[in-house]
Amino acid sequence: MTTAIIGTGGLGSVIARQLASGGETLRLSSADSKSARTLAAQIGRAAVVAVDNSDALQGADAVVLALRFTVLKGVIDELAGPLAGKLAVVPSNPLTADAQGNVSRVLPEGQASGEVVAGWLPAGTRLAMAFGTMSAGLFESSSHRSPEPAVLFYVTDDDRAGEETERLIRTAGFEPVKAGGLEQSGRLEVGGDLHDLVVGPAEARSLIAGA
Ligand SMILES: NC(=O)c1ccc[n+]([C@@H]2O[C@H](COP(=O)([O-])OP(=O)(O)OC[C@H]3O[C@@H](n4cnc5c(N)ncnc54)[C@H](OP(=O)(O)O)[C@@H]3O)[C@@H](O)[C@H]2O)c1
């Protein structure tokens, strides 16, 4: 199947490589297309560079918006038409950094980023918050773990989005575990109790059940 990856930086490039190694066909897009072109050349035939963000969605079954939270709404607004009817997977943590590198949350304490993103999306878009639950390096080193696969947590309010996201998570070499609805997205983000955890399915389910 085909997935669009918009944003081919630190995280988007790792997601793209893992999905391509699992057999997914990719359509890549970035701000100025240079990083998308470099990544497509590394991946080979499974990846093509789209003309722009909108073109990336043409023929794609799903889109991963691997963008900083502060640019996410602008790209969603730009894509309102083509996004409707698609699965949107959002790994963004609601963070920003100042010139000194100090990181802060851009949403009020307790406000779930998943619910905020859902409010930005056009009607008919199926949303899952996923693939942003580990640092890029940990994500890359934990995929295809053996003998027990590592879990990638996700949240969604939409059953079909859940099924589609689980397929993508398995394609990337992880076992999917749903951590709840979008209101639970804070558990997945930096500072959340499920962030940067490398656990197997049994431990993951007990963490969810014990919350
Ligand atoms: N990096 C991690 O370890 C990690 C882990 C978990 C979650 N996350 C989350 O993942 C998101 C991305 O993080 P990152 O580290 O990958 O950031 P990044 O390295 O800065 O990459 C951001 C990407 O977004 C692209 N971009 C910016 N504006 C765009 C636009 N208008 N249209 C299309 N593409 C645009 C950039 O394009 P150019 O390449 O052309 O500049 C770049 O490829 C963040 O929200 C972060 O919280 C990151």
PDB file of C-alpha atoms and ligand atoms in Angstrom:
ATOM      1  CA  MET A   1       0.000   0.000   0.000  1.00  0.00           C
ATOM      2  CA  THR A   2       1.024   3.617  -0.320  1.00  0.00           C
ATOM      3  CA  THR A   3       1.701   6.114   2.456  1.00  0.00           C
ATOM      4  CA  ALA A   4       2.568   9.792   2.090  1.00  0.00           C
ATOM      5  CA  ILE A   5       5.193  11.104   4.484  1.00  0.00           C
ATOM      6  CA  ILE A   6       5.113  14.873   4.819  1.00  0.00           C
ATOM      7  CA  GLY A   7       8.208  15.969   6.717  1.00  0.00           C
ATOM      8  CA  THR A   8      11.421  14.035   6.069  1.00  0.00           C
ATOM      9  CA  GLY A   9      13.552  15.338   8.948  1.00  0.00           C
ATOM     10  CA  GLY A  10      14.895  13.523  11.998  1.00  0.00           C
ATOM     11  CA  LEU A  11      11.787  11.453  12.642  1.00  0.00           C
ATOM     12  CA  GLY A  12      10.065  11.361   9.240  1.00  0.00           C
ATOM     13  CA  SER A  13      13.165   9.903   7.580  1.00  0.00           C
ATOM     14  CA  VAL A  14      13.347   7.035  10.098  1.00  0.00           C
ATOM     15  CA  ILE A  15       9.613   6.289   9.767  1.00  0.00           C
ATOM     16  CA  ALA A  16      10.017   6.275   5.983  1.00  0.00           C
ATOM     17  CA  ARG A  17      12.960   3.861   6.057  1.00  0.00           C
ATOM     18  CA  GLN A  18      11.176   1.457   8.413  1.00  0.00           C
ATOM     19  CA  LEU A  19       7.943   1.491   6.405  1.00  0.00           C
ATOM     20  CA  ALA A  20       9.819   0.994   3.133  1.00  0.00           C
ATOM     21  CA  SER A  21      11.752  -1.938   4.603  1.00  0.00           C
ATOM     22  CA  GLY A  22       8.389  -3.502   5.466  1.00  0.00           C
ATOM     23  CA  GLY A  23       7.175  -3.202   1.864  1.00  0.00           C
ATOM     24  CA  GLU A  24       5.242   0.078   1.920  1.00  0.00           C
ATOM     25  CA  THR A  25       5.369   2.367  -1.110  1.00  0.00           C
ATOM     26  CA  LEU A  26       6.053   5.986  -0.133  1.00  0.00           C
ATOM     27  CA  ARG A  27       5.355   9.453  -1.475  1.00  0.00           C
ATOM     28  CA  LEU A  28       7.650  11.976   0.217  1.00  0.00           C
ATOM     29  CA  SER A  29       7.381  15.705   0.711  1.00  0.00           C
ATOM     30  CA  SER A  30       9.284  18.294   2.752  1.00  0.00           C
ATOM     31  CA  ALA A  31       9.502  22.071   3.003  1.00  0.00           C
ATOM     32  CA  ASP A  32      11.995  22.614   0.172  1.00  0.00           C
ATOM     33  CA  SER A  33      12.125  18.989  -1.128  1.00  0.00           C
ATOM     34  CA  LYS A  34      15.929  18.671  -0.636  1.00  0.00           C
ATOM     35  CA  SER A  35      15.662  16.318   2.354  1.00  0.00           C
ATOM     36  CA  ALA A  36      12.861  14.392   0.605  1.00  0.00           C
ATOM     37  CA  ARG A  37      15.044  13.913  -2.490  1.00  0.00           C
ATOM     38  CA  THR A  38      18.028  12.751  -0.410  1.00  0.00           C
ATOM     39  CA  LEU A  39      15.836  10.284   1.478  1.00  0.00           C
ATOM     40  CA  ALA A  40      14.169   8.961  -1.673  1.00  0.00           C
ATOM     41  CA  ALA A  41      17.613   8.331  -3.184  1.00  0.00           C
ATOM     42  CA  GLN A  42      18.602   6.333  -0.067  1.00  0.00           C
ATOM     43  CA  ILE A  43      15.401   4.274  -0.063  1.00  0.00           C
ATOM     44  CA  GLY A  44      15.355   3.523  -3.772  1.00  0.00           C
ATOM     45  CA  ARG A  45      12.413   2.376  -5.863  1.00  0.00           C
ATOM     46  CA  ALA A  46       9.903   2.208  -2.985  1.00  0.00           C
ATOM     47  CA  ALA A  47       9.927   6.011  -2.554  1.00  0.00           C
ATOM     48  CA  VAL A  48       9.070   8.862  -4.888  1.00  0.00           C
ATOM     49  CA  VAL A  49       9.358  12.602  -4.231  1.00  0.00           C
ATOM     50  CA  ALA A  50       6.079  14.447  -4.648  1.00  0.00           C
ATOM     51  CA  VAL A  51       5.883  17.840  -6.346  1.00  0.00           C
ATOM     52  CA  ASP A  52       4.383  19.353  -3.182  1.00  0.00           C
ATOM     53  CA  ASN A  53       2.433  18.364  -0.053  1.00  0.00           C
ATOM     54  CA  SER A  54      -0.847  18.077  -1.914  1.00  0.00           C
ATOM     55  CA  ASP A  55       0.718  15.912  -4.621  1.00  0.00           C
ATOM     56  CA  ALA A  56       2.109  13.609  -1.902  1.00  0.00           C
ATOM     57  CA  LEU A  57      -1.454  12.635  -1.022  1.00  0.00           C
ATOM     58  CA  GLN A  58      -2.380  11.636  -4.576  1.00  0.00           C
ATOM     59  CA  GLY A  59      -3.042   7.903  -4.558  1.00  0.00           C
ATOM     60  CA  ALA A  60      -1.900   7.528  -0.936  1.00  0.00           C
ATOM     61  CA  ASP A  61      -3.935   5.401   1.496  1.00  0.00           C
ATOM     62  CA  ALA A  62      -2.571   7.270   4.514  1.00  0.00           C
ATOM     63  CA  VAL A  63      -0.398  10.236   5.406  1.00  0.00           C
ATOM     64  CA  VAL A  64       2.134  10.607   8.195  1.00  0.00           C
ATOM     65  CA  LEU A  65       2.479  14.283   9.132  1.00  0.00           C
ATOM     66  CA  ALA A  66       6.026  14.171  10.567  1.00  0.00           C
ATOM     67  CA  LEU A  67       6.077  17.894  11.253  1.00  0.00           C
ATOM     68  CA  ARG A  68       6.876  20.111  14.183  1.00  0.00           C
ATOM     69  CA  PHE A  69       3.702  20.905  16.093  1.00  0.00           C
ATOM     70  CA  THR A  70       4.118  24.616  15.363  1.00  0.00           C
ATOM     71  CA  VAL A  71       3.821  24.093  11.570  1.00  0.00           C
ATOM     72  CA  LEU A  72       1.236  21.310  11.690  1.00  0.00           C
ATOM     73  CA  LYS A  73      -1.901  23.462  11.535  1.00  0.00           C
ATOM     74  CA  GLY A  74      -0.598  25.446   8.561  1.00  0.00           C
ATOM     75  CA  VAL A  75       0.067  22.267   6.560  1.00  0.00           C
ATOM     76  CA  ILE A  76      -3.308  20.789   7.543  1.00  0.00           C
ATOM     77  CA  ASP A  77      -5.042  23.989   6.375  1.00  0.00           C
ATOM     78  CA  GLU A  78      -3.115  23.794   3.079  1.00  0.00           C
ATOM     79  CA  LEU A  79      -4.240  20.165   2.606  1.00  0.00           C
ATOM     80  CA  ALA A  80      -7.863  20.460   3.734  1.00  0.00           C
ATOM     81  CA  GLY A  81      -9.321  19.091   0.475  1.00  0.00           C
ATOM     82  CA  PRO A  82      -7.008  16.125  -0.184  1.00  0.00           C
ATOM     83  CA  LEU A  83      -6.891  15.080   3.501  1.00  0.00           C
ATOM     84  CA  ALA A  84     -10.605  14.367   3.794  1.00  0.00           C
ATOM     85  CA  GLY A  85     -11.270  10.628   3.699  1.00  0.00           C
ATOM     86  CA  LYS A  86      -7.670   9.673   4.515  1.00  0.00           C
ATOM     87  CA  LEU A  87      -5.956   8.261   7.574  1.00  0.00           C
ATOM     88  CA  ALA A  88      -3.758  10.978   9.122  1.00  0.00           C
ATOM     89  CA  VAL A  89      -1.061   9.684  11.460  1.00  0.00           C
ATOM     90  CA  VAL A  90       0.483  12.388  13.622  1.00  0.00           C
ATOM     91  CA  PRO A  91       3.694  11.775  15.594  1.00  0.00           C
ATOM     92  CA  SER A  92       4.123  15.420  16.643  1.00  0.00           C
ATOM     93  CA  ASN A  93       4.833  16.239  20.255  1.00  0.00           C
ATOM     94  CA  PRO A  94       3.312  19.622  21.217  1.00  0.00           C
ATOM     95  CA  LEU A  95       6.689  21.233  21.905  1.00  0.00           C
ATOM     96  CA  THR A  96       8.699  24.238  20.842  1.00  0.00           C
ATOM     97  CA  ALA A  97      12.277  25.297  21.561  1.00  0.00           C
ATOM     98  CA  ASP A  98      13.654  28.810  22.088  1.00  0.00           C
ATOM     99  CA  ALA A  99      16.958  30.139  20.720  1.00  0.00           C
ATOM    100  CA  GLN A 100      18.806  28.653  23.726  1.00  0.00           C
ATOM    101  CA  GLY A 101      17.284  25.227  23.061  1.00  0.00           C
ATOM    102  CA  ASN A 102      14.946  25.339  26.052  1.00  0.00           C
ATOM    103  CA  VAL A 103      11.963  23.135  25.215  1.00  0.00           C
ATOM    104  CA  SER A 104       8.448  23.946  26.378  1.00  0.00           C
ATOM    105  CA  ARG A 105       4.952  22.601  25.762  1.00  0.00           C
ATOM    106  CA  VAL A 106       2.900  24.798  23.421  1.00  0.00           C
ATOM    107  CA  LEU A 107      -0.457  23.652  24.821  1.00  0.00           C
ATOM    108  CA  PRO A 108      -1.822  24.293  28.307  1.00  0.00           C
ATOM    109  CA  GLU A 109      -1.045  21.595  30.865  1.00  0.00           C
ATOM    110  CA  GLY A 110      -3.581  18.792  30.573  1.00  0.00           C
ATOM    111  CA  GLN A 111      -4.812  19.719  27.090  1.00  0.00           C
ATOM    112  CA  ALA A 112      -4.514  16.640  24.861  1.00  0.00           C
ATOM    113  CA  SER A 113      -2.639  17.325  21.623  1.00  0.00           C
ATOM    114  CA  GLY A 114      -4.674  14.622  19.866  1.00  0.00           C
ATOM    115  CA  GLU A 115      -7.914  16.455  20.567  1.00  0.00           C
ATOM    116  CA  VAL A 116      -6.395  19.745  19.379  1.00  0.00           C
ATOM    117  CA  VAL A 117      -5.172  18.172  16.107  1.00  0.00           C
ATOM    118  CA  ALA A 118      -8.570  16.495  15.590  1.00  0.00           C
ATOM    119  CA  GLY A 119     -10.141  19.962  15.749  1.00  0.00           C
ATOM    120  CA  TRP A 120      -7.835  21.190  12.944  1.00  0.00           C
ATOM    121  CA  LEU A 121      -8.540  18.326  10.524  1.00  0.00           C
ATOM    122  CA  PRO A 122     -11.244  18.475   7.861  1.00  0.00           C
ATOM    123  CA  ALA A 123     -14.352  16.370   8.413  1.00  0.00           C
ATOM    124  CA  GLY A 124     -13.917  12.788   7.284  1.00  0.00           C
ATOM    125  CA  THR A 125     -10.201  12.557   8.143  1.00  0.00           C
ATOM    126  CA  ARG A 126      -9.416   9.595  10.393  1.00  0.00           C
ATOM    127  CA  LEU A 127      -6.790  10.551  12.991  1.00  0.00           C
ATOM    128  CA  ALA A 128      -4.354   8.481  15.018  1.00  0.00           C
ATOM    129  CA  MET A 129      -1.546   9.879  17.143  1.00  0.00           C
ATOM    130  CA  ALA A 130       1.303   7.411  16.606  1.00  0.00           C
ATOM    131  CA  PHE A 131       4.975   7.002  15.680  1.00  0.00           C
ATOM    132  CA  GLY A 132       6.068   9.887  17.943  1.00  0.00           C
ATOM    133  CA  THR A 133       6.256   7.845  21.127  1.00  0.00           C
ATOM    134  CA  MET A 134      10.021   7.240  20.966  1.00  0.00           C
ATOM    135  CA  SER A 135      13.030   9.290  19.977  1.00  0.00           C
ATOM    136  CA  ALA A 136      14.023   8.616  16.370  1.00  0.00           C
ATOM    137  CA  GLY A 137      17.142   6.677  17.382  1.00  0.00           C
ATOM    138  CA  LEU A 138      15.250   4.441  19.792  1.00  0.00           C
ATOM    139  CA  PHE A 139      12.524   3.881  17.200  1.00  0.00           C
ATOM    140  CA  GLU A 140      15.078   2.759  14.638  1.00  0.00           C
ATOM    141  CA  SER A 141      17.001   0.471  17.017  1.00  0.00           C
ATOM    142  CA  SER A 142      13.840  -1.114  18.512  1.00  0.00           C
ATOM    143  CA  SER A 143      12.110  -2.112  15.282  1.00  0.00           C
ATOM    144  CA  HIS A 144      12.026  -5.806  14.330  1.00  0.00           C
ATOM    145  CA  ARG A 145      13.078  -6.744  17.866  1.00  0.00           C
ATOM    146  CA  SER A 146      13.373 -10.490  18.365  1.00  0.00           C
ATOM    147  CA  PRO A 147      12.190 -12.824  19.785  1.00  0.00           C
ATOM    148  CA  GLU A 148       9.553 -10.517  21.291  1.00  0.00           C
ATOM    149  CA  PRO A 149       8.625  -7.466  19.189  1.00  0.00           C
ATOM    150  CA  ALA A 150       8.689  -4.046  20.834  1.00  0.00           C
ATOM    151  CA  VAL A 151       5.403  -2.195  21.192  1.00  0.00           C
ATOM    152  CA  LEU A 152       4.458   1.073  19.580  1.00  0.00           C
ATOM    153  CA  PHE A 153       1.589   2.734  21.421  1.00  0.00           C
ATOM    154  CA  TYR A 154      -1.039   4.765  19.587  1.00  0.00           C
ATOM    155  CA  VAL A 155      -4.298   6.545  20.412  1.00  0.00           C
ATOM    156  CA  THR A 156      -7.373   7.150  18.300  1.00  0.00           C
ATOM    157  CA  ASP A 157     -11.109   7.699  18.620  1.00  0.00           C
ATOM    158  CA  ASP A 158     -11.790   5.901  15.332  1.00  0.00           C
ATOM    159  CA  ASP A 159     -11.853   2.096  14.988  1.00  0.00           C
ATOM    160  CA  ARG A 160     -10.987   2.118  11.282  1.00  0.00           C
ATOM    161  CA  ALA A 161      -8.079   4.496  11.937  1.00  0.00           C
ATOM    162  CA  GLY A 162      -6.937   2.045  14.608  1.00  0.00           C
ATOM    163  CA  GLU A 163      -6.933  -0.900  12.191  1.00  0.00           C
ATOM    164  CA  GLU A 164      -5.086   1.082   9.518  1.00  0.00           C
ATOM    165  CA  THR A 165      -2.546   2.409  12.020  1.00  0.00           C
ATOM    166  CA  GLU A 166      -1.931  -1.093  13.372  1.00  0.00           C
ATOM    167  CA  ARG A 167      -1.069  -2.252   9.852  1.00  0.00           C
ATOM    168  CA  LEU A 168       1.445   0.600   9.500  1.00  0.00           C
ATOM    169  CA  ILE A 169       2.962  -0.097  12.917  1.00  0.00           C
ATOM    170  CA  ARG A 170       3.423  -3.789  12.018  1.00  0.00           C
ATOM    171  CA  THR A 171       4.883  -2.806   8.647  1.00  0.00           C
ATOM    172  CA  ALA A 172       7.457  -0.701  10.526  1.00  0.00           C
ATOM    173  CA  GLY A 173       8.461  -3.716  12.638  1.00  0.00           C
ATOM    174  CA  PHE A 174       6.548  -3.167  15.897  1.00  0.00           C
ATOM    175  CA  GLU A 175       3.562  -4.620  17.717  1.00  0.00           C
ATOM    176  CA  PRO A 176       0.741  -2.048  18.043  1.00  0.00           C
ATOM    177  CA  VAL A 177      -1.011  -1.410  21.363  1.00  0.00           C
ATOM    178  CA  LYS A 178      -3.806   1.124  21.701  1.00  0.00           C
ATOM    179  CA  ALA A 179      -3.395   3.331  24.768  1.00  0.00           C
ATOM    180  CA  GLY A 180      -6.919   4.738  24.531  1.00  0.00           C
ATOM    181  CA  GLY A 181      -8.732   7.569  22.791  1.00  0.00           C
ATOM    182  CA  LEU A 182      -7.274  10.891  21.686  1.00  0.00           C
ATOM    183  CA  GLU A 183      -7.765  12.294  25.187  1.00  0.00           C
ATOM    184  CA  GLN A 184      -4.939   9.948  26.268  1.00  0.00           C
ATOM    185  CA  SER A 185      -2.365  11.407  23.850  1.00  0.00           C
ATOM    186  CA  GLY A 186      -0.465  13.088  26.704  1.00  0.00           C
ATOM    187  CA  ARG A 187       0.655   9.646  27.879  1.00  0.00           C
ATOM    188  CA  LEU A 188       2.525   9.157  24.569  1.00  0.00           C
ATOM    189  CA  GLU A 189       4.313  12.473  24.351  1.00  0.00           C
ATOM    190  CA  VAL A 190       7.635  13.612  25.856  1.00  0.00           C
ATOM    191  CA  GLY A 191       7.106  13.559  29.622  1.00  0.00           C
ATOM    192  CA  GLY A 192       4.242  11.042  29.374  1.00  0.00           C
ATOM    193  CA  ASP A 193       4.470   7.697  31.174  1.00  0.00           C
ATOM    194  CA  LEU A 194       4.446   5.705  27.898  1.00  0.00           C
ATOM    195  CA  HIS A 195       7.050   7.818  26.072  1.00  0.00           C
ATOM    196  CA  ASP A 196      10.417   6.298  25.146  1.00  0.00           C
ATOM    197  CA  LEU A 197       9.402   2.919  26.572  1.00  0.00           C
ATOM    198  CA  VAL A 198      10.662  -0.211  24.863  1.00  0.00           C
ATOM    199  CA  VAL A 199       8.416  -2.995  26.168  1.00  0.00           C
ATOM    200  CA  GLY A 200       6.821  -6.157  24.872  1.00  0.00           C
ATOM    201  CA  PRO A 201       3.067  -6.642  24.385  1.00  0.00           C
ATOM    202  CA  ALA A 202       2.301  -8.199  27.804  1.00  0.00           C
ATOM    203  CA  GLU A 203       4.014  -5.427  29.753  1.00  0.00           C
ATOM    204  CA  ALA A 204       2.443  -2.801  27.482  1.00  0.00           C
ATOM    205  CA  ARG A 205      -1.076  -4.149  28.121  1.00  0.00           C
ATOM    206  CA  SER A 206      -0.515  -4.240  31.865  1.00  0.00           C
ATOM    207  CA  LEU A 207       0.678  -0.619  31.794  1.00  0.00           C
ATOM    208  CA  ILE A 208      -2.513   0.369  29.938  1.00  0.00           C
ATOM    209  CA  ALA A 209      -4.735  -1.654  32.248  1.00  0.00           C
ATOM    210  CA  GLY A 210      -3.047  -0.275  35.374  1.00  0.00           C
ATOM    211  CA  ALA A 211      -3.460   3.381  34.425  1.00  0.00           C
TER     212      ALA A 211
HETATM  213  N1  LIG B   1      13.125  13.568  16.104  1.00  0.00           N
HETATM  214  C1  LIG B   1      12.657  12.757  17.069  1.00  0.00           C
HETATM  215  O1  LIG B   1      13.422  12.006  17.716  1.00  0.00           O
HETATM  216  C2  LIG B   1      11.186  12.741  17.375  1.00  0.00           C
HETATM  217  C3  LIG B   1      10.679  11.725  18.228  1.00  0.00           C
HETATM  218  C4  LIG B   1       9.320  11.694  18.512  1.00  0.00           C
HETATM  219  C5  LIG B   1       8.472  12.654  17.963  1.00  0.00           C
HETATM  220  N2  LIG B   1       8.989  13.625  17.156  1.00  0.00           N
HETATM  221  C6  LIG B   1       8.069  14.610  16.607  1.00  0.00           C
HETATM  222  O2  LIG B   1       8.116  14.513  15.190  1.00  0.00           O
HETATM  223  C7  LIG B   1       7.931  15.817  14.617  1.00  0.00           C
HETATM  224  C8  LIG B   1       9.052  16.043  13.625  1.00  0.00           C
HETATM  225  O3  LIG B   1      10.255  16.072  14.350  1.00  0.00           O
HETATM  226  P1  LIG B   1      11.657  16.033  13.602  1.00  0.00           P
HETATM  227  O4  LIG B   1      12.687  15.848  14.636  1.00  0.00           O
HETATM  228  O5  LIG B   1      11.601  15.092  12.461  1.00  0.00           O
HETATM  229  O6  LIG B   1      11.734  17.529  13.035  1.00  0.00           O
HETATM  230  P2  LIG B   1      12.710  18.076  11.899  1.00  0.00           P
HETATM  231  O7  LIG B   1      13.948  17.255  11.837  1.00  0.00           O
HETATM  232  O8  LIG B   1      12.806  19.533  12.108  1.00  0.00           O
HETATM  233  O9  LIG B   1      11.899  17.791  10.541  1.00  0.00           O
HETATM  234  C9  LIG B   1      10.765  18.514  10.225  1.00  0.00           C
HETATM  235  C10 LIG B   1      10.422  18.235   8.779  1.00  0.00           C
HETATM  236  O10 LIG B   1       9.274  19.013   8.465  1.00  0.00           O
HETATM  237  C11 LIG B   1       9.474  19.539   7.157  1.00  0.00           C
HETATM  238  N3  LIG B   1       8.612  20.710   6.975  1.00  0.00           N
HETATM  239  C12 LIG B   1       8.623  21.884   7.632  1.00  0.00           C
HETATM  240  N4  LIG B   1       7.665  22.705   7.140  1.00  0.00           N
HETATM  241  C13 LIG B   1       7.040  22.005   6.152  1.00  0.00           C
HETATM  242  C14 LIG B   1       5.990  22.304   5.258  1.00  0.00           C
HETATM  243  N5  LIG B   1       5.346  23.486   5.282  1.00  0.00           N
HETATM  244  N6  LIG B   1       5.613  21.349   4.382  1.00  0.00           N
HETATM  245  C15 LIG B   1       6.249  20.141   4.319  1.00  0.00           C
HETATM  246  N7  LIG B   1       7.257  19.812   5.149  1.00  0.00           N
HETATM  247  C16 LIG B   1       7.651  20.732   6.054  1.00  0.00           C
HETATM  248  C17 LIG B   1      10.943  19.869   7.101  1.00  0.00           C
HETATM  249  O11 LIG B   1      11.293  20.017   5.731  1.00  0.00           O
HETATM  250  P3  LIG B   1      12.858  20.272   5.306  1.00  0.00           P
HETATM  251  O12 LIG B   1      13.536  18.944   5.501  1.00  0.00           O
HETATM  252  O13 LIG B   1      12.760  20.638   3.866  1.00  0.00           O
HETATM  253  O14 LIG B   1      13.373  21.342   6.193  1.00  0.00           O
HETATM  254  C18 LIG B   1      11.518  18.643   7.777  1.00  0.00           C
HETATM  255  O15 LIG B   1      11.695  17.593   6.837  1.00  0.00           O
HETATM  256  C19 LIG B   1       7.947  16.817  15.760  1.00  0.00           C
HETATM  257  O16 LIG B   1       6.651  17.261  16.032  1.00  0.00           O
HETATM  258  C20 LIG B   1       8.477  16.020  16.943  1.00  0.00           C
HETATM  259  O17 LIG B   1       7.861  16.407  18.165  1.00  0.00           O
HETATM  260  C21 LIG B   1      10.316  13.689  16.849  1.00  0.00           C
END
